[in-house]
Coordinates of C-alpha atoms in Angstrom, one line a residue:
X1 CA 35.3 2.3 -28.2
X2 CA 32.7 4.2 -29.8
X3 CA 29.4 4.0 -27.3
X4 CA 28.0 1.7 -29.6
X5 CA 29.7 -1.2 -28.5
X6 CA 29.5 -0.3 -25.4
X7 CA 26.5 -0.9 -25.1
X8 CA 26.6 -3.5 -27.5
X9 CA 29.2 -5.2 -24.2
X10 CA 26.6 -4.1 -22.0
X11 CA 23.2 -5.6 -22.7
X12 CA 25.9 -8.2 -22.9
X13 CA 27.5 -7.9 -19.8
X14 CA 24.0 -7.6 -18.1
X15 CA 22.5 -10.9 -19.5
X16 CA 25.8 -12.9 -18.2
X17 CA 24.9 -10.8 -14.8
X18 CA 21.8 -12.0 -14.9
X19 CA 22.2 -15.3 -15.0
X20 CA 24.7 -15.3 -12.6
X21 CA 22.7 -13.8 -10.2
X22 CA 20.4 -16.9 -10.4
X23 CA 22.3 -19.6 -10.4
X24 CA 24.2 -17.7 -6.9
X25 CA 20.7 -17.6 -5.8
X26 CA 20.0 -21.4 -6.5
X27 CA 23.3 -22.6 -4.6
X28 CA 22.8 -19.6 -1.8
X29 CA 18.6 -21.1 -1.1
X30 CA 19.7 -24.7 -1.8
X31 CA 20.7 -25.8 1.7
X32 CA 17.1 -24.4 2.7
X33 CA 15.9 -27.0 0.8
X34 CA 17.1 -30.0 3.1
X35 CA 16.0 -27.0 5.9
X36 CA 12.8 -28.3 6.5
X37 CA 13.3 -32.1 5.9
X38 CA 15.9 -32.0 9.0
X39 CA 13.5 -29.7 11.0
X40 CA 11.1 -32.5 10.3
X41 CA 13.2 -35.7 11.3
X42 CA 14.4 -33.6 14.2
X43 CA 10.4 -33.1 15.4
X44 CA 9.7 -37.2 15.0
X45 CA 12.9 -38.5 16.7
X46 CA 11.9 -35.4 20.0
X47 CA 8.3 -36.8 19.0
X48 CA 9.5 -40.6 19.5
X49 CA 11.7 -40.1 22.7
X50 CA 9.0 -38.4 24.5
X51 CA 6.5 -40.7 24.2
X52 CA 9.2 -43.4 24.8
X53 CA 9.9 -42.3 28.4
X54 CA 5.8 -42.0 28.7
X55 CA 5.5 -45.8 27.7
X56 CA 8.3 -46.5 30.1
X57 CA 6.9 -44.2 32.7
X58 CA 4.1 -46.5 32.0
X59 CA 5.8 -50.0 32.2
X60 CA 7.0 -48.9 35.3
X61 CA 4.1 -48.2 36.5
X62 CA 2.0 -50.9 35.8
X63 CA 5.4 -53.0 37.7
X64 CA 4.9 -51.2 40.4
X65 CA 1.3 -52.2 40.8
X66 CA 1.6 -55.5 40.0
X67 CA 3.8 -55.7 42.9
X68 CA 0.9 -54.0 45.1
X69 CA -1.7 -56.7 43.9
X70 CA 0.8 -59.3 44.4
X71 CA 1.1 -57.8 48.5
X72 CA -3.1 -57.9 48.5
X73 CA -3.6 -61.0 47.7
X74 CA -0.9 -62.4 49.8
X75 CA -2.6 -60.2 52.7
X76 CA -6.3 -62.0 51.4
X77 CA -5.3 -65.3 51.5
X78 CA -3.4 -65.5 54.6
X79 CA -6.2 -64.0 56.6
X80 CA -8.5 -66.3 54.7
X81 CA -6.2 -68.7 56.4
X82 CA -6.8 -67.2 59.5
X83 CA -10.0 -67.9 59.4
X84 CA -9.8 -71.4 60.1
X85 CA -8.3 -71.2 63.6
X86 CA -10.1 -68.0 65.1
X87 CA -11.9 -68.3 68.4
X88 CA -14.0 -65.6 69.3
X89 CA -16.6 -63.7 67.0
X90 CA -14.4 -60.4 67.3
X91 CA -11.2 -62.4 66.2
X92 CA -13.8 -62.9 63.1
X93 CA -14.9 -59.9 62.4
X94 CA -11.2 -58.9 61.8
X95 CA -10.3 -61.0 59.7
X96 CA -13.5 -60.4 57.5
X97 CA -12.9 -56.7 57.1
X98 CA -9.0 -57.8 56.3
X99 CA -10.4 -59.6 53.7
X100 CA -12.4 -58.1 52.1
X101 CA -10.6 -55.1 52.1
X102 CA -7.7 -56.9 50.2
X103 CA -10.3 -58.3 48.2
X104 CA -11.4 -54.1 47.1
X105 CA -7.5 -53.5 46.5
X106 CA -7.4 -56.7 44.5
X107 CA -9.4 -55.5 42.0
X108 CA -8.7 -51.7 42.3
X109 CA -5.2 -52.7 41.4
X110 CA -6.0 -55.4 38.3
X111 CA -8.2 -52.5 37.3
X112 CA -6.0 -50.1 37.2
X113 CA -2.9 -53.0 35.4
X114 CA -5.3 -53.3 33.0
X115 CA -6.0 -49.9 32.1
X116 CA -2.3 -49.1 31.6
X117 CA -1.0 -52.1 30.0
X118 CA -3.6 -51.0 27.0
X119 CA -1.9 -47.4 26.9
X120 CA 1.5 -49.4 26.8
X121 CA 1.0 -51.6 24.1
X122 CA -0.6 -48.5 22.2
X123 CA 2.0 -46.6 22.9
X124 CA 4.5 -49.5 22.0
X125 CA 2.7 -49.9 18.3
X126 CA 2.7 -46.4 17.7
X127 CA 6.9 -46.3 18.6
X128 CA 7.1 -49.3 16.4
X129 CA 5.2 -47.1 13.5
X130 CA 7.1 -44.0 14.7
X131 CA 10.5 -46.0 14.3
X132 CA 10.2 -47.0 10.4
X133 CA 9.3 -43.4 9.5
X134 CA 12.2 -42.5 11.0
X135 CA 14.1 -45.0 9.1
X136 CA 12.6 -43.7 5.9
X137 CA 12.8 -40.4 6.4
X138 CA 16.8 -40.9 7.3
X139 CA 17.1 -42.7 4.1
X140 CA 14.7 -39.7 1.9
X141 CA 17.2 -37.0 3.8
X142 CA 20.1 -38.8 3.0
X143 CA 19.3 -39.7 -0.8
X144 CA 17.8 -35.9 -1.1
X145 CA 21.3 -34.5 0.2
X146 CA 23.1 -36.9 -2.2
X147 CA 21.2 -35.5 -5.0
X148 CA 21.9 -31.5 -4.1
X149 CA 25.3 -31.9 -3.8
X150 CA 25.2 -33.3 -7.4
X151 CA 22.9 -29.7 -7.9
X152 CA 25.2 -27.9 -6.4
X153 CA 28.2 -29.1 -8.1
X154 CA 26.6 -28.3 -11.1
X155 CA 25.5 -25.0 -10.4
X156 CA 29.1 -24.3 -9.3
X157 CA 30.4 -25.5 -12.7
X158 CA 28.0 -23.1 -14.7
X159 CA 28.8 -19.9 -12.3
X160 CA 32.9 -20.4 -13.4
X161 CA 31.5 -20.8 -16.6
X162 CA 29.4 -17.5 -16.3
X163 CA 32.9 -15.8 -14.4
X164 CA 34.6 -16.5 -17.6
X165 CA 32.2 -14.9 -20.1
X166 CA 31.9 -11.9 -17.4
X167 CA 35.8 -12.0 -17.8
X168 CA 35.6 -12.5 -21.8
X169 CA 32.7 -9.5 -22.2
X170 CA 34.5 -6.8 -19.0
X171 CA 37.5 -5.7 -20.5
X172 CA 36.1 -2.3 -22.4
X173 CA 34.0 -1.3 -20.2
X174 CA 34.8 0.7 -17.4
X175 CA 34.5 0.0 -13.5
X176 CA 32.6 1.8 -12.5
X177 CA 29.8 1.7 -14.8
X178 CA 30.0 -2.1 -14.4
X179 CA 29.7 -2.0 -10.7
X180 CA 26.5 0.1 -11.7
X181 CA 24.6 -2.0 -13.5
X182 CA 25.4 -4.9 -10.9
X183 CA 23.7 -3.2 -8.0
X184 CA 21.3 -2.4 -10.9
X185 CA 20.7 -6.0 -12.0
X186 CA 20.6 -7.6 -8.3
X187 CA 17.3 -4.5 -8.3
X188 CA 15.6 -4.7 -11.1
X189 CA 15.0 -8.3 -11.2
X190 CA 17.7 -8.9 -14.4
X191 CA 17.3 -6.1 -16.2
X192 CA 19.6 -3.1 -15.8
X193 CA 19.7 -2.2 -20.1
X194 CA 16.9 -1.3 -21.1
X195 CA 15.5 1.1 -24.8
X196 CA 13.8 4.1 -24.9
X197 CA 11.0 4.2 -27.0
X198 CA 10.6 8.0 -27.6
X199 CA 10.5 10.0 -24.8
X200 CA 9.9 6.6 -22.6
X201 CA 11.7 4.9 -20.8
X202 CA 10.8 1.0 -21.8
X203 CA 11.5 0.3 -17.9
X204 CA 9.9 2.0 -15.9
X205 CA 7.2 3.8 -18.6
X206 CA 8.1 7.1 -17.2
X207 CA 8.1 10.4 -19.5
X208 CA 11.8 11.2 -19.9
X209 CA 13.4 14.9 -20.5
X210 CA 13.2 15.6 -24.3
X211 CA 17.0 16.7 -24.0
X212 CA 17.5 13.9 -22.0
X213 CA 15.5 11.5 -24.6
X214 CA 18.3 13.4 -27.9
X215 CA 20.9 12.9 -25.4
X216 CA 20.3 9.0 -25.0
X217 CA 19.7 9.3 -29.0
X218 CA 23.0 11.3 -30.3
X219 CA 24.9 8.8 -27.9
X220 CA 26.9 11.4 -25.4
X221 CA 28.1 9.0 -22.7
X222 CA 26.1 6.5 -20.5
X223 CA 22.9 8.0 -20.0
X224 CA 20.6 6.3 -16.5
X225 CA 17.1 6.9 -15.8
X226 CA 16.7 9.0 -13.3
X227 CA 13.7 7.1 -12.0
X228 CA 14.6 3.8 -12.2
X229 CA 18.1 3.9 -12.9
X230 CA 18.7 1.4 -15.5
X231 CA 21.3 2.1 -18.0
X232 CA 19.5 3.8 -21.7
X233 CA 20.1 3.2 -25.2
X234 CA 18.4 4.6 -28.8
X235 CA 16.5 2.0 -31.2
X236 CA 15.2 2.8 -34.3
X237 CA 11.4 2.0 -35.0
X238 CA 10.8 -0.3 -37.4
X239 CA 9.9 2.3 -40.6
X240 CA 12.6 4.4 -39.9
X241 CA 11.1 7.2 -37.8
X242 CA 11.0 8.2 -34.7
X243 CA 8.9 9.9 -32.1
X244 CA 11.3 11.8 -31.0
X245 CA 10.8 15.5 -30.2
X246 CA 13.6 19.1 -29.5
X247 CA 13.4 21.5 -26.9
X248 CA 11.6 23.0 -29.3
X249 CA 8.7 21.2 -30.1
X250 CA 8.7 20.5 -25.8
X251 CA 7.2 23.9 -24.9
X252 CA 6.1 24.6 -21.6
X253 CA 3.2 25.1 -19.2
X254 CA 3.0 28.4 -20.2
X255 CA 2.9 27.4 -23.6
X256 CA 0.2 25.4 -23.1
X257 CA -1.8 28.6 -21.5
X258 CA -0.8 30.6 -24.2
X259 CA -2.3 27.6 -26.9
X260 CA -5.9 27.0 -24.9
X261 CA -6.4 30.9 -25.4
X262 CA -5.3 31.1 -28.7
X263 CA -7.7 27.8 -29.2
X264 CA -10.5 29.9 -28.0
X265 CA -10.2 32.8 -30.4
X266 CA -9.9 30.4 -33.7
X267 CA -13.6 29.0 -32.2
X268 CA -14.9 32.2 -32.0
X269 CA -13.5 33.4 -35.3
X270 CA -15.0 29.9 -36.6
X271 CA -18.0 30.7 -35.5
X272 CA -18.5 33.7 -37.0
X273 CA -17.1 32.4 -40.5
X274 CA -20.0 30.4 -40.2
X275 CA -22.1 32.5 -39.0
X276 CA -21.5 34.2 -42.7
X277 CA -22.0 31.8 -44.4
X278 CA -25.1 30.6 -43.2
X279 CA -26.7 34.2 -44.3
X280 CA -25.2 33.5 -48.1
X281 CA -26.8 30.9 -48.2
X282 CA -30.6 32.5 -46.7
X283 CA -30.3 35.1 -49.0

């Protein structure tokens, strides 16, 4: 198989592998879509239980205070009845104090019962609202799970089709090259095979060595960009020309210095010529 055919296969395989990675990522991320809803539902249930416990505690406290109120009322009533049988001032004073203490206790307990009753009624109303929200959230979550299962089933079907397409394209491609391409595509956002523009890799936009670029142009085996590791291929420009240059054109830093020196000499010669021309003009 000639190199152009191999590169065509690699480009086709690149598209398949990139799409395959996208589908696999969707399948992997699908459960996370439900996790936020599940966490919300779990938190709502925890808060409901805590609120229900406070509500039950409030109800128990009300029952306990009602018993205290009954005892205070009974003590006051007994003391009031005993007033009819007293014979001394001391007995009167003692019963009067007992009645006043019982009345004070009644007032304090009644106020506390009223306070707790308001709390209980508020919590009870909140619990009813929370129950409706939890039911709604559970229903929504079940519907989302069913919908997600359908989506995952479709993703799996797409994945199987992509695997078949991968199997059809893979023959003729070196297994090691395919393995490298798979890793490159995963790390390079789905782009593992790119063209070169002159001496520049269009994947990372780095300038490539001249001889290396020429090797890509001539199709001397699979060439990987030394900077981004992508597989490179050559495409002729639209006008039929290209911007490649060979080693002789590339030169070196020393050549660049020599060129600068020559340029200075040329400038001096130009000044002299311009001076002579000006003298001739003056004459």
